[in-house]
Coordinates of C-alpha atoms in Angstrom, one line a residue:
Chain H
X1 CA 15.3 8.6 11.3
X2 CA 11.8 7.1 9.7
X3 CA 11.2 3.5 10.4
X4 CA 9.7 1.3 8.3
X5 CA 7.3 -1.6 9.7
X6 CA 6.4 -4.5 7.1
X7 CA 3.6 -7.2 7.7
X8 CA 2.8 -10.1 7.6
X9 CA 7.2 -11.1 7.3
X10 CA 5.9 -14.0 5.5
X11 CA 2.8 -15.9 4.2
X12 CA 1.5 -18.4 1.6
X13 CA -1.5 -18.3 0.1
X14 CA -3.0 -20.6 -2.6
X15 CA -3.1 -19.7 -6.6
X16 CA -5.8 -17.2 -7.4
X17 CA -5.8 -16.2 -3.9
X18 CA -5.5 -12.0 -2.8
X19 CA -2.9 -11.4 -0.8
X20 CA -2.1 -8.0 0.9
X21 CA 1.1 -6.6 2.5
X22 CA 1.3 -3.3 4.7
X23 CA 3.7 -1.5 5.2
X24 CA 3.9 1.7 8.4
X25 CA 5.9 4.5 8.5
X26 CA 7.0 5.7 12.0
X27 CA 6.0 9.6 10.0
X28 CA 4.2 11.0 7.4
X29 CA 5.6 10.1 4.7
X30 CA 2.8 11.7 2.4
X31 CA 2.8 9.5 -0.9
X32 CA 6.3 8.9 -1.1
X33 CA 6.2 4.8 -0.8
X34 CA 7.3 2.5 -3.0
X35 CA 6.8 -0.9 -4.0
X36 CA 9.5 -3.2 -5.1
X37 CA 9.4 -7.8 -6.2
X38 CA 12.8 -9.3 -5.4
X39 CA 13.6 -13.5 -6.9
X40 CA 16.3 -15.3 -5.6
X41 CA 19.6 -14.7 -7.2
X42 CA 17.9 -11.2 -8.4
X43 CA 17.8 -8.1 -8.0
X44 CA 14.7 -5.8 -6.9
X45 CA 11.8 -4.7 -9.8
X46 CA 9.9 -2.0 -9.3
X47 CA 6.7 -3.0 -9.7
X48 CA 4.4 0.8 -7.5
X49 CA 5.3 3.9 -7.4
X50 CA 4.1 6.6 -5.3
X51 CA 1.7 4.4 -3.5
X52 CA 0.1 4.1 -5.9
X53 CA 1.4 4.7 -9.7
X54 CA 1.9 0.8 -11.8
X55 CA 5.0 0.5 -13.1
X56 CA 5.4 -0.1 -17.0
X57 CA 4.9 -3.3 -18.0
X58 CA 4.4 -4.8 -14.2
X59 CA 0.6 -6.9 -14.9
X60 CA -2.4 -5.1 -13.6
X61 CA -2.6 -7.7 -10.6
X62 CA 0.1 -5.7 -8.5
X63 CA -1.7 -2.7 -6.6
X64 CA -0.6 -0.1 -4.1
X65 CA -2.8 2.5 -2.1
X66 CA -2.3 4.7 1.0
X67 CA -1.2 7.8 2.3
X68 CA 0.3 10.0 5.1
X69 CA 2.1 6.9 7.3
X70 CA -0.2 3.5 6.5
X71 CA -0.1 1.7 3.0
X72 CA -1.2 -1.6 1.5
X73 CA 0.1 -3.4 -1.5
X74 CA -2.3 -5.8 -3.1
X75 CA -2.3 -8.8 -5.7
X76 CA -5.3 -9.6 -6.4
X77 CA -4.6 -12.9 -8.0
X78 CA -1.4 -14.8 -6.6
X79 CA 0.5 -16.4 -9.8
X80 CA 3.2 -18.6 -9.6
X81 CA 5.7 -16.5 -11.0
X82 CA 4.6 -14.1 -7.5
X83 CA 6.8 -16.3 -5.2
X84 CA 9.3 -13.8 -4.4
X85 CA 10.7 -11.1 -1.2
X86 CA 8.5 -8.1 -1.7
X87 CA 9.6 -4.6 -0.1
X88 CA 7.9 -1.1 0.5
X89 CA 10.5 1.9 1.0
X90 CA 10.3 5.6 1.7
X91 CA 12.1 8.0 1.6
X92 CA 11.4 11.2 3.4
X93 CA 14.2 13.9 5.2
X94 CA 17.4 13.1 2.8
X95 CA 16.7 9.4 3.5
X96 CA 16.1 6.4 2.1
X97 CA 14.8 3.3 4.2
X98 CA 13.4 -0.2 2.6
X99 CA 11.0 -2.3 4.8
X100 CA 11.8 -5.9 6.4
X101 CA 10.2 -7.5 3.6
X102 CA 7.4 -10.1 2.8
X103 CA 8.3 -13.4 1.4
X104 CA 5.2 -15.1 -0.3
X105 CA 4.8 -18.7 -1.4
X106 CA 2.4 -21.5 -2.8
X107 CA 0.2 -23.2 -0.1
Chain Q
X1 CA 18.9 -1.3 -23.5
X2 CA 19.0 0.5 -20.3
X3 CA 21.8 -0.8 -18.5
X4 CA 24.1 -0.5 -14.9
X5 CA 26.7 -3.0 -15.2
X6 CA 28.3 -3.0 -11.8
X7 CA 32.3 -3.8 -11.5
X8 CA 35.2 -3.3 -8.6
X9 CA 33.9 -5.9 -6.1
X10 CA 36.2 -8.3 -4.0
X11 CA 37.6 -10.1 -1.3
X12 CA 39.6 -7.7 1.5
X13 CA 40.6 -7.3 5.1
X14 CA 39.4 -4.9 7.5
X15 CA 39.8 -1.3 7.1
X16 CA 40.2 -1.8 3.7
X17 CA 39.6 0.6 0.3
X18 CA 37.6 -0.9 -2.3
X19 CA 36.3 1.9 -5.7
X20 CA 32.8 0.2 -7.3
X21 CA 31.7 1.2 -10.8
X22 CA 29.0 1.2 -12.3
X23 CA 28.5 1.5 -16.3
X24 CA 25.5 3.0 -17.8
X25 CA 24.4 2.6 -21.4
X26 CA 20.9 3.4 -22.9
X27 CA 19.8 6.4 -20.8
X28 CA 21.0 10.1 -21.1
X29 CA 23.0 9.2 -17.5
X30 CA 23.3 12.6 -17.3
X31 CA 19.1 13.1 -16.7
X32 CA 18.9 10.8 -13.4
X33 CA 19.6 11.0 -9.7
X34 CA 21.9 7.3 -9.1
X35 CA 21.4 5.7 -5.6
X36 CA 24.2 2.7 -4.6
X37 CA 22.2 -0.5 -2.3
X38 CA 23.6 -3.0 -1.1
X39 CA 22.0 -6.2 0.3
X40 CA 24.2 -8.8 3.3
X41 CA 23.6 -12.4 2.7
X42 CA 20.6 -13.4 3.1
X43 CA 19.1 -9.8 4.4
X44 CA 17.1 -7.5 3.2
X45 CA 18.2 -4.1 1.6
X46 CA 19.9 -1.4 2.8
X47 CA 20.6 2.1 0.3
X48 CA 23.4 3.3 1.2
X49 CA 24.3 6.4 -0.9
X50 CA 22.5 9.4 -3.0
X51 CA 23.6 12.0 -5.7
X52 CA 21.2 13.7 -8.0
X53 CA 21.5 14.2 -11.5
X54 CA 24.7 16.9 -11.4
X55 CA 26.3 16.0 -8.4
X56 CA 25.1 19.0 -6.4
X57 CA 22.9 16.8 -3.5
X58 CA 24.7 14.1 -1.9
X59 CA 23.5 11.8 0.7
X60 CA 24.3 8.6 2.5
X61 CA 23.1 6.4 4.9
X62 CA 24.5 7.2 8.8
X63 CA 26.1 3.9 8.8
X64 CA 28.9 4.9 6.3
X65 CA 29.1 8.4 6.6
X66 CA 32.0 9.6 6.4
X67 CA 33.6 6.2 5.1
X68 CA 31.9 5.5 1.7
X69 CA 32.0 8.8 -1.1
X70 CA 29.6 8.6 -4.3
X71 CA 30.8 10.5 -7.4
X72 CA 29.4 10.2 -11.0
X73 CA 31.5 11.4 -14.0
X74 CA 29.0 11.7 -16.9
X75 CA 31.4 12.0 -19.8
X76 CA 32.3 8.6 -18.7
X77 CA 28.5 7.5 -17.9
X78 CA 30.0 5.9 -14.8
X79 CA 28.8 6.4 -11.6
X80 CA 31.1 5.0 -8.3
X81 CA 31.1 4.4 -4.9
X82 CA 34.9 5.0 -2.7
X83 CA 34.9 3.0 0.2
X84 CA 37.1 3.1 3.3
X85 CA 37.6 1.5 6.5
X86 CA 35.8 -0.9 5.7
X87 CA 34.3 -3.6 7.9
X88 CA 32.7 -6.6 8.4
X89 CA 29.2 -5.8 8.4
X90 CA 29.4 -4.1 4.8
X91 CA 29.9 -7.3 3.4
X92 CA 27.1 -7.6 1.0
X93 CA 25.9 -7.7 -3.1
X94 CA 26.1 -3.3 -3.8
X95 CA 23.2 -2.6 -6.5
X96 CA 23.6 0.3 -8.5
X97 CA 20.9 1.9 -9.3
X98 CA 18.5 4.6 -11.0
X99 CA 16.1 7.0 -9.6
X100 CA 13.3 7.3 -11.9
X101 CA 12.9 11.2 -11.6
X102 CA 11.6 13.1 -8.4
X103 CA 9.9 10.3 -6.6
X104 CA 13.4 8.5 -5.4
X105 CA 11.9 5.1 -7.1
X106 CA 14.7 3.2 -8.2
X107 CA 13.2 1.8 -12.1
X108 CA 16.9 0.3 -12.6
X109 CA 18.8 -2.2 -11.0
X110 CA 21.8 -3.3 -12.0
X111 CA 23.4 -7.1 -11.4
X112 CA 25.3 -6.2 -8.4
X113 CA 28.6 -7.3 -7.2
X114 CA 29.5 -8.7 -4.6
X115 CA 32.0 -7.2 -1.5
X116 CA 33.3 -9.6 0.9
X117 CA 35.5 -8.3 4.2
X118 CA 37.2 -10.4 6.4
X119 CA 40.1 -11.7 7.6

């Protein structure tokens, strides 16, 4: 099975900072990589699909890039409401797996 | 409004069975693939099972294969998860999720239903 590693596991940044999270797949997954935001006690929310496409209604400060095995997710200007855990998710070979998550908070 | 509402969670002993249901509204249910995703307390997300829009393609995580069965009833606009031989490690919030087209991006999530397996 394909393994997903995500880094860092947590980060603390100031409001307005640029924040980047990386996700690495153990095998080539083309662009079958999606990003989610989960706030405490809530269901996850899709932010980015197919590695770089912004889901409808999601603020443009969120972006994604990458293909193959290496992907990144960026918040261009961190806002207080972005405090959450972020997960990457891949599909390949009839199996879906999530990364372990990155917890983002405000410094 | 596009909505998924899960039900059927509860507390049960190891070895027991439970059937989760998910009622869909606000979209053409028969046109979408659907998943169950779970999250153990304080842990990350784990995909459980997938069915395509007509039930002809079904996949399971290795951790539940042979014990769980996903199914759908398009007339009732409902998704189900039959869970047998439950274990303590199946304890989690179970989410019903809609797939966005063919990319397996999960664009609509229910609020979740809690399953607790404990003696």
